[in-house]
Short mmCIF file of C-alpha atoms in Angstrom, two decimals:
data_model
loop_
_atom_site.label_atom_id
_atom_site.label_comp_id
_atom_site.label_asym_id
_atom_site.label_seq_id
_atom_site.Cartn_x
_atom_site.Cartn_y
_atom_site.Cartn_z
CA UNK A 15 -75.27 176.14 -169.43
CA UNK A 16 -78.21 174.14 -170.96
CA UNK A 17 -81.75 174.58 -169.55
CA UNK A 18 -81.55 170.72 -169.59
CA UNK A 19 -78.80 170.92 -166.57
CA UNK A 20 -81.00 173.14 -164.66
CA UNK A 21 -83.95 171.00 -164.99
CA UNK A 22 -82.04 168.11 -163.73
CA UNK A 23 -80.79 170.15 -160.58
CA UNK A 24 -84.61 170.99 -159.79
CA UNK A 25 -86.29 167.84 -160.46
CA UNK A 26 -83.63 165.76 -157.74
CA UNK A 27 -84.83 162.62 -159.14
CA UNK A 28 -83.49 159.86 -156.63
CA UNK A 29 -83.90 156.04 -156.80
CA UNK A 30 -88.03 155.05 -155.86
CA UNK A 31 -86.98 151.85 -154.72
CA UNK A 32 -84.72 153.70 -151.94
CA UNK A 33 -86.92 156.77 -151.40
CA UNK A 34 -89.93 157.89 -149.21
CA UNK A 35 -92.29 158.96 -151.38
CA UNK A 36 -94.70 162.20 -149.78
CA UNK A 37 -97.87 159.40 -149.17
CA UNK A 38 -95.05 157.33 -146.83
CA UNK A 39 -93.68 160.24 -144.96
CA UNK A 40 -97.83 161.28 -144.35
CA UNK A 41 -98.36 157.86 -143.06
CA UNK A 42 -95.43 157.79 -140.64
CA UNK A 43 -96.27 161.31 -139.54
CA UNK A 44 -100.09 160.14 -138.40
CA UNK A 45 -99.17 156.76 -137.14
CA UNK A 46 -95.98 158.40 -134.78
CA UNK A 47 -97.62 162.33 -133.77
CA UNK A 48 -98.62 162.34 -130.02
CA UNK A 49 -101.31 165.00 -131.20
CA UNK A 50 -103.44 161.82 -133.00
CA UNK A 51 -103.46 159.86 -129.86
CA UNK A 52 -105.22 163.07 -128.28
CA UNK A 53 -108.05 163.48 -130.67
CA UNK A 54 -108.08 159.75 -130.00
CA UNK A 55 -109.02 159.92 -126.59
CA UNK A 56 -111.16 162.49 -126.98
CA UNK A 57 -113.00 160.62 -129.53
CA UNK A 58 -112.94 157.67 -127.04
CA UNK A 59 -114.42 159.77 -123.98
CA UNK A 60 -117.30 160.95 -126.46
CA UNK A 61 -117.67 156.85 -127.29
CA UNK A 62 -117.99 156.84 -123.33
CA UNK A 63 -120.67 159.16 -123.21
CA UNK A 64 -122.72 157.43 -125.13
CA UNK A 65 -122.60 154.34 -123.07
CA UNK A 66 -123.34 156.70 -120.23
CA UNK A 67 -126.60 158.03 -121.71
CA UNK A 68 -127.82 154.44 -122.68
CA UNK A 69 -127.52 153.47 -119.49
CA UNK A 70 -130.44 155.61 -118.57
CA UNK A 71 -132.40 153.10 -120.75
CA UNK A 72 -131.22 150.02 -118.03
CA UNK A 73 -132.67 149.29 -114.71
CA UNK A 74 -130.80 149.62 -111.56
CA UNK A 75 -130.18 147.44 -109.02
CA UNK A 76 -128.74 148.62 -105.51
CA UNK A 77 -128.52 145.82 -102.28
CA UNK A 78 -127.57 147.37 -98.57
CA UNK A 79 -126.61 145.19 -95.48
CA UNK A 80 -127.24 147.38 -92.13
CA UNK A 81 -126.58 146.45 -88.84
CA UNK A 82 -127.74 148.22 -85.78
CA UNK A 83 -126.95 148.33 -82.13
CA UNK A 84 -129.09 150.19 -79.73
CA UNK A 85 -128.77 151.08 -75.76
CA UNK A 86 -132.57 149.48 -75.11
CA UNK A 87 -134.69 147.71 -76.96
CA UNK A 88 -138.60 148.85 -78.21
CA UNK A 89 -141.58 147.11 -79.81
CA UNK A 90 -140.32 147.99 -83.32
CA UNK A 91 -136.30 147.13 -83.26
CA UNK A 92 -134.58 144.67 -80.48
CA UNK A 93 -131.11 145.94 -79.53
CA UNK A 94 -129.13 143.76 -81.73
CA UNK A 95 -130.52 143.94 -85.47
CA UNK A 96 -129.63 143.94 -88.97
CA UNK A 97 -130.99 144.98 -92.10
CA UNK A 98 -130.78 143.38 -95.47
CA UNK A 99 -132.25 145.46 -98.26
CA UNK A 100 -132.34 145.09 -102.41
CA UNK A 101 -134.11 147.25 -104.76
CA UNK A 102 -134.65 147.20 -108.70
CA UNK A 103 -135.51 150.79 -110.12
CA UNK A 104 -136.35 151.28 -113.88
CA UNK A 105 -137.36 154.52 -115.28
CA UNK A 106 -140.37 154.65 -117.58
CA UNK A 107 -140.53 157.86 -118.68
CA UNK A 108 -139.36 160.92 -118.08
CA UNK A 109 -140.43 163.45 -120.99
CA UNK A 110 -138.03 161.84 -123.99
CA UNK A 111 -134.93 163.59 -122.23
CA UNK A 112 -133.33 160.54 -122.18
CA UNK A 113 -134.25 159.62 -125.62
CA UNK A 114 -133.10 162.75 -127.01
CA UNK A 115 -130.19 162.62 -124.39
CA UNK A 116 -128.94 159.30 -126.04
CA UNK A 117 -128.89 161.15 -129.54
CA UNK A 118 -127.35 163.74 -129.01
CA UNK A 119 -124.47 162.34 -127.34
CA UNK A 120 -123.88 160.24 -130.73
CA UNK A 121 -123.97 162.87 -132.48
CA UNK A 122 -121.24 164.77 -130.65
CA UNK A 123 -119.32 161.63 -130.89
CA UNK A 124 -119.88 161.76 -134.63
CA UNK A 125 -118.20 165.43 -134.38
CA UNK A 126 -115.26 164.25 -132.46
CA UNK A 127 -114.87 161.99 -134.87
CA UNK A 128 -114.87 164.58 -137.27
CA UNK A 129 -112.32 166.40 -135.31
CA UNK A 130 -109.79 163.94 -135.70
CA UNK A 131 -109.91 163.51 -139.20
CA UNK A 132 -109.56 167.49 -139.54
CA UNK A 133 -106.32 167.55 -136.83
CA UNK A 134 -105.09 164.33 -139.78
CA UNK A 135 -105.39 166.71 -143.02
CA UNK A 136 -103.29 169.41 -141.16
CA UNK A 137 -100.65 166.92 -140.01
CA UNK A 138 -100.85 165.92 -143.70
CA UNK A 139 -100.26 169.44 -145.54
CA UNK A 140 -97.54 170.26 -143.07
CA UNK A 141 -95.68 167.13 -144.04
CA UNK A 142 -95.98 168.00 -147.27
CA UNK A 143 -95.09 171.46 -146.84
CA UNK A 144 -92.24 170.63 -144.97
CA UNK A 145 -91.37 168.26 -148.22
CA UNK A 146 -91.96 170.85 -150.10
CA UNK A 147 -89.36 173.37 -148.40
CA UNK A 148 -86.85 170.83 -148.33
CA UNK A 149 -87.16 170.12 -152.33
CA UNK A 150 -86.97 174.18 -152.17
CA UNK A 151 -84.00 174.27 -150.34
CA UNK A 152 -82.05 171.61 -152.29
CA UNK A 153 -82.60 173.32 -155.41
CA UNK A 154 -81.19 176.63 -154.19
CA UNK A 155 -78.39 175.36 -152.75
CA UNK A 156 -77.97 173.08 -156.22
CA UNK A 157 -78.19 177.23 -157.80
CA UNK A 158 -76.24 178.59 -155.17
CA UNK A 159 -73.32 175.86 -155.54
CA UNK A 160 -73.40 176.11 -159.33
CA UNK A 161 -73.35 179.72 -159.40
CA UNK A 162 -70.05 179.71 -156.67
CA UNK A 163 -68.11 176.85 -159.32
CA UNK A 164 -68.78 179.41 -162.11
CA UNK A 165 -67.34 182.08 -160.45
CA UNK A 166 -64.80 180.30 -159.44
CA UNK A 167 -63.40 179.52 -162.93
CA UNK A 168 -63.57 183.24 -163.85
CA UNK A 169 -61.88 184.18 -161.12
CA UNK A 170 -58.66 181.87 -161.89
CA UNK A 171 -59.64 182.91 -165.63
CA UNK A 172 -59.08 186.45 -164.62
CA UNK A 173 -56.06 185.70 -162.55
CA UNK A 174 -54.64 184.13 -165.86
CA UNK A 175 -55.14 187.69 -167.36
CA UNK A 176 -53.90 189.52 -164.51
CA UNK A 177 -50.65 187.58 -163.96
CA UNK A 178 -50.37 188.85 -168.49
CA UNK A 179 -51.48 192.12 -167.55
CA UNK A 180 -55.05 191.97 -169.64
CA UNK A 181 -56.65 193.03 -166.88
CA UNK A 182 -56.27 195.45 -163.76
CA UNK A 183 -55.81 194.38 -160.10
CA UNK A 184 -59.41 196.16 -158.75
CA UNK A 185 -61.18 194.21 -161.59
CA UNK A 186 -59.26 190.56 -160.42
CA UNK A 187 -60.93 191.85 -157.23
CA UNK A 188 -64.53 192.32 -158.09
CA UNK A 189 -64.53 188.16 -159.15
CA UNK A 190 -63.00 187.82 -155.94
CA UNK A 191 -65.40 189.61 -153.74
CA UNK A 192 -68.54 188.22 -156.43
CA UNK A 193 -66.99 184.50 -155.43
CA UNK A 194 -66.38 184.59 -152.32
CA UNK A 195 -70.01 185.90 -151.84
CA UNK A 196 -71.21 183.17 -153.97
CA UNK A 197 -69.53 181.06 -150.96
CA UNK A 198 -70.86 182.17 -148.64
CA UNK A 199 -74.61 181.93 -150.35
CA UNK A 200 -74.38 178.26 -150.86
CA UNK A 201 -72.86 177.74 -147.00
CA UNK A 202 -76.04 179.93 -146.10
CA UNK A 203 -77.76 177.37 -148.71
CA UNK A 204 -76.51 174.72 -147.32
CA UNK A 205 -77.73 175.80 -143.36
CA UNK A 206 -81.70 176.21 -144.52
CA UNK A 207 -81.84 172.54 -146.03
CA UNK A 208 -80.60 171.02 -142.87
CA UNK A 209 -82.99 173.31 -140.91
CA UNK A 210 -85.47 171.75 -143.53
CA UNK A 211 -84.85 168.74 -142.59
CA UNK A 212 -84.88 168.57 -139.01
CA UNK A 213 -88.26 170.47 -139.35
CA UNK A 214 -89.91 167.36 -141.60
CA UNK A 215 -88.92 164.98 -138.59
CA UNK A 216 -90.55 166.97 -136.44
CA UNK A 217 -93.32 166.46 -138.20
CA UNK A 218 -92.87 162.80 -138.73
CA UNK A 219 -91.45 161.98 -135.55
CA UNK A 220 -89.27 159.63 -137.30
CA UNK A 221 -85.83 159.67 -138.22
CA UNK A 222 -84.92 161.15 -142.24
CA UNK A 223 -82.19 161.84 -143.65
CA UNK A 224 -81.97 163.22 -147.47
CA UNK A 225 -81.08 159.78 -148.93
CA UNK A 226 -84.68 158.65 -148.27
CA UNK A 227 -86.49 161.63 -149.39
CA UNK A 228 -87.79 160.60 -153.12
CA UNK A 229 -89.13 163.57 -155.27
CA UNK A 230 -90.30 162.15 -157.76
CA UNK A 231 -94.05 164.46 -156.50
CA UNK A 232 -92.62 167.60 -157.99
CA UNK A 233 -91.30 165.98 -161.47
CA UNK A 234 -94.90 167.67 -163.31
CA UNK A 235 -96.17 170.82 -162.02
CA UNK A 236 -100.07 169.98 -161.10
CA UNK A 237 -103.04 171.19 -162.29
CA UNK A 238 -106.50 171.57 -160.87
CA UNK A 239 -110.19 171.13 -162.15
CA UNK A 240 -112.73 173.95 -162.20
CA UNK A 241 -112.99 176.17 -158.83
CA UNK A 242 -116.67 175.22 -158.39
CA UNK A 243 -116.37 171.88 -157.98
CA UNK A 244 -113.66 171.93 -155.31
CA UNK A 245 -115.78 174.73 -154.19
CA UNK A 246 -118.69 172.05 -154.30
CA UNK A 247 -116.14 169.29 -152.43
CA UNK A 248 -115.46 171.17 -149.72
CA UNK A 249 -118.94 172.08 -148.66
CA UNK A 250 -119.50 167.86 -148.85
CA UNK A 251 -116.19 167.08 -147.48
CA UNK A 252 -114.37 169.77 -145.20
CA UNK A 253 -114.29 167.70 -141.63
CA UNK A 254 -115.17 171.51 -139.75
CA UNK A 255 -117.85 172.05 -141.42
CA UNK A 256 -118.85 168.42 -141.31
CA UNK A 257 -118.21 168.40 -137.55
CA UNK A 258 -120.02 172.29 -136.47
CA UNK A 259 -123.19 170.23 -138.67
CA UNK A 260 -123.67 167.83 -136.33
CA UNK A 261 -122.92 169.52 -133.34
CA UNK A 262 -125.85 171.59 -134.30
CA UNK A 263 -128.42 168.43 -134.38
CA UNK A 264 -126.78 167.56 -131.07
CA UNK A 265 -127.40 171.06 -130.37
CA UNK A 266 -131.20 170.72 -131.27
CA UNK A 267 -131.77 167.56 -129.50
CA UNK A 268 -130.20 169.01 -126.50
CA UNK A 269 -132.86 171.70 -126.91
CA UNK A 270 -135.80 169.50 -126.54
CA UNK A 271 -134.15 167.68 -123.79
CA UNK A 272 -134.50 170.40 -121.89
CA UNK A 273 -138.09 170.58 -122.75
CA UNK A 274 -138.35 167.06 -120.77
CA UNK A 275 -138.39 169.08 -117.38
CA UNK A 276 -141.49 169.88 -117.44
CA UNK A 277 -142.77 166.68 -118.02
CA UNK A 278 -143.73 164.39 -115.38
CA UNK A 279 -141.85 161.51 -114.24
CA UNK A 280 -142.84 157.62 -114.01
CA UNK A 281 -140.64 155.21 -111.91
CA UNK A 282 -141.20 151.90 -111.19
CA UNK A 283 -139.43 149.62 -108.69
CA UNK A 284 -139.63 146.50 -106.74
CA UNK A 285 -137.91 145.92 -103.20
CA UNK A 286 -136.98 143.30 -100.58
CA UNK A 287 -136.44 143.81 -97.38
CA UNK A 288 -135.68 141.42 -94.52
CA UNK A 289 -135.20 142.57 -90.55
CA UNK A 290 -132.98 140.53 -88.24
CA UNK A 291 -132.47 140.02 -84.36
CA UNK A 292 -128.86 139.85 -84.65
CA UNK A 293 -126.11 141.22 -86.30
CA UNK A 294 -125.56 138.55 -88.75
CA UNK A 295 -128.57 137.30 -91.32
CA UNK A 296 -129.50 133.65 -90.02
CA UNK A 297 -127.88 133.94 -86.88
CA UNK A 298 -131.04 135.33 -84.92
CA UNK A 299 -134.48 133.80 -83.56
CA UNK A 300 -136.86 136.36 -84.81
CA UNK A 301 -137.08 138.14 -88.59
CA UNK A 302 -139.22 139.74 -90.69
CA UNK A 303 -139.42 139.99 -94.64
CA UNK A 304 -141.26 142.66 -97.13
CA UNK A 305 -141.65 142.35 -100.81
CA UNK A 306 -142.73 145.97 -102.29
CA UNK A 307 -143.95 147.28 -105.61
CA UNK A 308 -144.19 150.93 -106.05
CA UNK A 309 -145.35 153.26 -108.82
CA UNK A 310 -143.59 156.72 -108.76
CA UNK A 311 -145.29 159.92 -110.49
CA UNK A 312 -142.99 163.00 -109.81
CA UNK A 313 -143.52 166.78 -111.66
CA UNK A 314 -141.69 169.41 -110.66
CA UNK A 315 -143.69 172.85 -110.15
CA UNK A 316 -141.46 175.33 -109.39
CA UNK A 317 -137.25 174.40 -109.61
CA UNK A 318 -136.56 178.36 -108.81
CA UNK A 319 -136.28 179.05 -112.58
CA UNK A 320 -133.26 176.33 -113.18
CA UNK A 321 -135.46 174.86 -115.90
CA UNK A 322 -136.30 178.11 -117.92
CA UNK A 323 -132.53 178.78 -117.92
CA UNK A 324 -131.63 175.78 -119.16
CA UNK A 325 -133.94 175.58 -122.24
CA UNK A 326 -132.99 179.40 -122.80
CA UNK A 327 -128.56 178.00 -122.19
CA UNK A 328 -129.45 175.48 -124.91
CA UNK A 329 -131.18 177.60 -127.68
CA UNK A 330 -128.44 180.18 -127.15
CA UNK A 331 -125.57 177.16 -127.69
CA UNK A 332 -127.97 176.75 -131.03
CA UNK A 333 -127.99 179.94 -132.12
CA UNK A 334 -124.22 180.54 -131.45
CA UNK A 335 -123.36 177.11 -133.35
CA UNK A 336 -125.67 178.10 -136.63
CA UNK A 337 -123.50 181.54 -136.60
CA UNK A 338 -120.09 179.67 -136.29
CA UNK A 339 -121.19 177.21 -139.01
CA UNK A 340 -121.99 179.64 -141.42
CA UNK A 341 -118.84 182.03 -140.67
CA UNK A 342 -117.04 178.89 -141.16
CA UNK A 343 -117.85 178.50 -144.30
CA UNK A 344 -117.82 182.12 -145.36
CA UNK A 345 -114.17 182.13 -144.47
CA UNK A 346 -113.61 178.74 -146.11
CA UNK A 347 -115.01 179.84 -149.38
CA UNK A 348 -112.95 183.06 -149.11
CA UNK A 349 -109.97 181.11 -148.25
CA UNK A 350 -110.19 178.55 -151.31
CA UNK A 351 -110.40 181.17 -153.95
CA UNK A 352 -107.55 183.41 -152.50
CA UNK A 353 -106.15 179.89 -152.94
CA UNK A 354 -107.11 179.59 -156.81
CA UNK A 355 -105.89 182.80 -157.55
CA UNK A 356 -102.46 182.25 -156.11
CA UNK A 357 -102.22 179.10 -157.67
CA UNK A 358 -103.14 181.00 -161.28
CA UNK A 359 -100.21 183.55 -160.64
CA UNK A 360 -97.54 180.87 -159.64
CA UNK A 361 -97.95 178.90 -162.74
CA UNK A 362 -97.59 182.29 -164.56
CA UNK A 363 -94.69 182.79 -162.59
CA UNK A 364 -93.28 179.34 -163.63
CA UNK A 365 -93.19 180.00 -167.19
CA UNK A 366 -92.52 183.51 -167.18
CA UNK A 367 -89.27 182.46 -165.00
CA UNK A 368 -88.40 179.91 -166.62
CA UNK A 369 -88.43 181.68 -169.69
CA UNK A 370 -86.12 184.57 -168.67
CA UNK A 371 -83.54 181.67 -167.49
CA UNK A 372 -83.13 181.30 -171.22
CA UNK A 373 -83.14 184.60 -171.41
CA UNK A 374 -80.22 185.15 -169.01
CA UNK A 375 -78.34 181.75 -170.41
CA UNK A 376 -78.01 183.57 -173.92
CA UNK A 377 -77.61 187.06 -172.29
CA UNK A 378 -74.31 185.46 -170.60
CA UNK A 379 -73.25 183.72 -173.29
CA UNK A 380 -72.77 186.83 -175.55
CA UNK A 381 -70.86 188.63 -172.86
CA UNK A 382 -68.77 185.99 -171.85
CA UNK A 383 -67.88 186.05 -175.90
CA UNK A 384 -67.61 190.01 -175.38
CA UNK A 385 -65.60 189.62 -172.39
CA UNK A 386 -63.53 187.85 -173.74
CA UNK A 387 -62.59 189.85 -176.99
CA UNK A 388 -61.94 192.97 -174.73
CA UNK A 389 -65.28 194.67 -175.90
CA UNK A 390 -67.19 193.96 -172.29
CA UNK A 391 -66.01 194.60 -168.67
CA UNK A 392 -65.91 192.42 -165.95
CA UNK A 393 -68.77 193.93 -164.12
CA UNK A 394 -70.80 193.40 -167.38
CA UNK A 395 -69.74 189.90 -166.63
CA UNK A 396 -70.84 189.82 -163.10
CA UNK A 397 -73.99 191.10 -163.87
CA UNK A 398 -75.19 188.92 -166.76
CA UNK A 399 -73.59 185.55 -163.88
CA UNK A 400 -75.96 187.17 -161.20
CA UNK A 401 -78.76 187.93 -163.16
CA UNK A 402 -78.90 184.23 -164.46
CA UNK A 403 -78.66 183.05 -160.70
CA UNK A 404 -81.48 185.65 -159.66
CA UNK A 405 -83.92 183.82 -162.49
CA UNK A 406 -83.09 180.54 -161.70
CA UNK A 407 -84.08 181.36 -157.81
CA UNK A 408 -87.09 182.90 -159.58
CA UNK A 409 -87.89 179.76 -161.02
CA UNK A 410 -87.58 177.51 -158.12
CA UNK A 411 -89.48 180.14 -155.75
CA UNK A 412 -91.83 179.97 -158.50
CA UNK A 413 -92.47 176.50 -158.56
CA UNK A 414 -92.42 176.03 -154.99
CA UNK A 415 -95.47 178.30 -155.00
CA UNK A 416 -97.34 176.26 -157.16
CA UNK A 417 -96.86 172.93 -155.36
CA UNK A 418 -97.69 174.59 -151.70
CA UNK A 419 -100.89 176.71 -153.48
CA UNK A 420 -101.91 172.62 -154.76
CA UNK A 421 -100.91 171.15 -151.12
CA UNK A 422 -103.34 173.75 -149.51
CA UNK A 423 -106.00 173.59 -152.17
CA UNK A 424 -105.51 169.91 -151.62
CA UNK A 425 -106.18 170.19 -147.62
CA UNK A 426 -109.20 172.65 -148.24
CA UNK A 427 -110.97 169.68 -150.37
CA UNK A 428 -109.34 166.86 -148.07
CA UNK A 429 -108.35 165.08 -150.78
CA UNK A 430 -105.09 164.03 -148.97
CA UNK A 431 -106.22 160.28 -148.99
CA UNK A 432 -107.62 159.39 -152.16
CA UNK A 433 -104.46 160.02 -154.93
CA UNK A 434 -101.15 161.27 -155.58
CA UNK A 435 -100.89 164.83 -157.32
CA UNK A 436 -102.57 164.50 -161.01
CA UNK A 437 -101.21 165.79 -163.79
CA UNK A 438 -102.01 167.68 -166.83
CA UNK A 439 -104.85 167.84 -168.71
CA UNK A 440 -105.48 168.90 -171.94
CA UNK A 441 -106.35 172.23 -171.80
CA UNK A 442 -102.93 172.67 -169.86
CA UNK A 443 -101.16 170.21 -171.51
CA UNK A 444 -99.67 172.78 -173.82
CA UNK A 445 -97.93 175.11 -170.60
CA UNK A 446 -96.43 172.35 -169.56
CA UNK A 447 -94.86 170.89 -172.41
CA UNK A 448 -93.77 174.73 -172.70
CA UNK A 449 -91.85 174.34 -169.27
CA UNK A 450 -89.83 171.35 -170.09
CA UNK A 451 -88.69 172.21 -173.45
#
């Protein structure tokens, strides 16, 4: 068989105009996943609290209507009276908690909103993961059926030779038991793709079927720039990181907030207050009416040690914050170049395979050629068929490898929304040219 054939089984090429290219199917999969509209609303309660803390900037105005009934009457209340009361309060100060209050409650929503863009990058590399498998999975069952069809023409070839007594029954059996193997592979095959499938519309929560998957991703096998600078990118970039950074400011502010206990506290407000005979305002002969400014200085002196504990709470949520941040991005760092170095041996992988497939294609040529003259035997045979099926599964595991290494690379970086995969460059220009020859 000519490399050319196997290329065309692995590359699945299908019709752009009809398929869903790997940026679509990422799209659909954040616009339809439940788990977005979570991080939503938890982004929209942290919007929330910030209206809550600004509110501590705003006066506040509270009215009362009272009415009271008594069994006698006295110099100060008749028996019958009401009450109507209205007061504006407005804080002046009260040690910059609610100034540093108000920040850090931004700043957390700032994190949130971090949060969300994270939970989008994984929704993004399992999509095309799940892409991924399913372009895996259609090439091995592509192998797998290819591999039963050739089989299946030696076997009838060696039932020719039987039925002319060229060859024995037990070796008219081995092609049997090789084929109907082979069968059973590509039903086997056949059962993972669909399992692929189902597991991309989980991810998409839409409806997919194979005739709208487009490939046309995998038809170059990527390559990456220098490990520093993703290394650089993700530091700038990674939403976790991002998001621990400003929960430590928040973290900081919240610190100093809790310094503002033990400042005093200035409230002004301005009342009115009007007393009534009856029941009913206007309805009674006799009232009275107050206007009153007041000027309120409070400090607390002792609070049985609440305040000490809470400054001490909040520079231990500080100091537990800077340690997650920078084990975060120890294990981040770690994680990327475990990443690199996979992503080195796959495309190693990729041409070493693909080279033994030629290999294997000559290696079964010559003893199909020996077979044939009587100077091979049929397990020969078998052996040279399976070994050039066990190196084109080589190849496609290969591949696959690379692609998912990229994907994750890809997600460490989130680079998901800027551009498709890029190609070659130069230096690697020459490796892949060597692949598709």
């Amino acid at each position: 068989m000519k490399l050319s054939s196997l290329l065309f089984i692995l590359l699945l090429t299908a019709s752009s105009c009809f398929g869903a290219s790997l940026i679509e199917l990422q799209k659909n999969a954040i616009d339809n996943r439940k788990i977005i509209e979570q991080y939503q609303a938890y982004l929209d309660k942290s919007s929330k609290d910030v209206t809550i803390a600004r509110s501590s900037f705003m006066p506040n105005f509270d009215v009362s209507y009272s009415t009271n009934s008594l069994n006698e009457s006295n110099p100060q209340e008749a028996i019958d009276n009401s009450v109507a009361y209205g007061v504006i309060t407005w804080n002046l100060f009260s040690g910059f908690y609610d100034y540093y209050n108000i920040r850090s409650a931004r700043l957390l929503e700032k994190a949130q909103l971090y949060k969300l863009q994270s939970v989008k990058q994984d929704i993004q590399l399992n999509v095309a993961l799940r892409y991924l498998e399913i372009f895996n999975r259609q090439s091995s069952l592509e192998v797998a059926e290819e591999s039963h069809i050739t089989l299946k023409k030696l076997h009838e070839d060696a039932q020719n030779r039987f039925s002319v007594g060229l060859i024995e029954k037990n070796e008219l059996l081995r092609f049997k038991v090789d084929m109907n193997n082979a069968a059973i592979a590509a039903k086997k095959a056949q059962a993972e793709l669909s399992k692929s499938l189902q597991r991309l519309v989980f991810e998409t929560d839409a409806p997919i079927s194979m005739i709208d998957l487009d490939f046309k991703e995998f038809s170059q096998l990527p390559v990456l720039e220098n490990q520093e600078n993703y290394q650089l990118s993700m530091l700038t970039k990674r939403s976790e990181i991002m998001a621990l950074e400003e929960l430590a400011k928040a973290v900081t502010l919240q610190v100093k907030a809790a310094y503002a206990g033990r400042y005093p506290r200035l409230d002004v407000s301005g009342s009115y207050r009007k007393y009534e005979n009856d029941y009913l305002t206007g309805d009674g002969d006799y009232y009275e009416e107050e206007l009153r400014g007041k000027a309120v200085l409070t400090m607390t002196l002792f609070d049985g040690f609440s305040q000490q504990a809470e400054v001490s709470k909040a520079k231990s949520e500080k100091r537990s914050v800077a340690a997650q941040l920078q084990e975060l991005k120890k294990s981040l760092h770690m994680e990327l170049t475990n990443l690199f170095l996979d992503y080195d041996v796959s495309i190693d992988n990729a041409a070493v395979s693909l080279a033994t497939i030629e290999q294997a294609e000559e290696n079964l040529r010559i003893t199909r050629l020996k077979y044939k003259e009587g100077l091979e035997k049929e397990s020969d045979l078998l052996d040279a068929i399976t070994n050039l099926s066990r190196a084109k599964y080589t190849y496609v595991t290969a591949r696959t490898e690379v692609f998912a290494n990229y994907f994750k690379i890809t997600r460490a970086v989130e680079n998901f929304n800027t551009t498709p995969i890029e190609l070659v460059d130069s230096m690697a220009s020459t490796k892949q040219e060597s692949f598709q020859q």
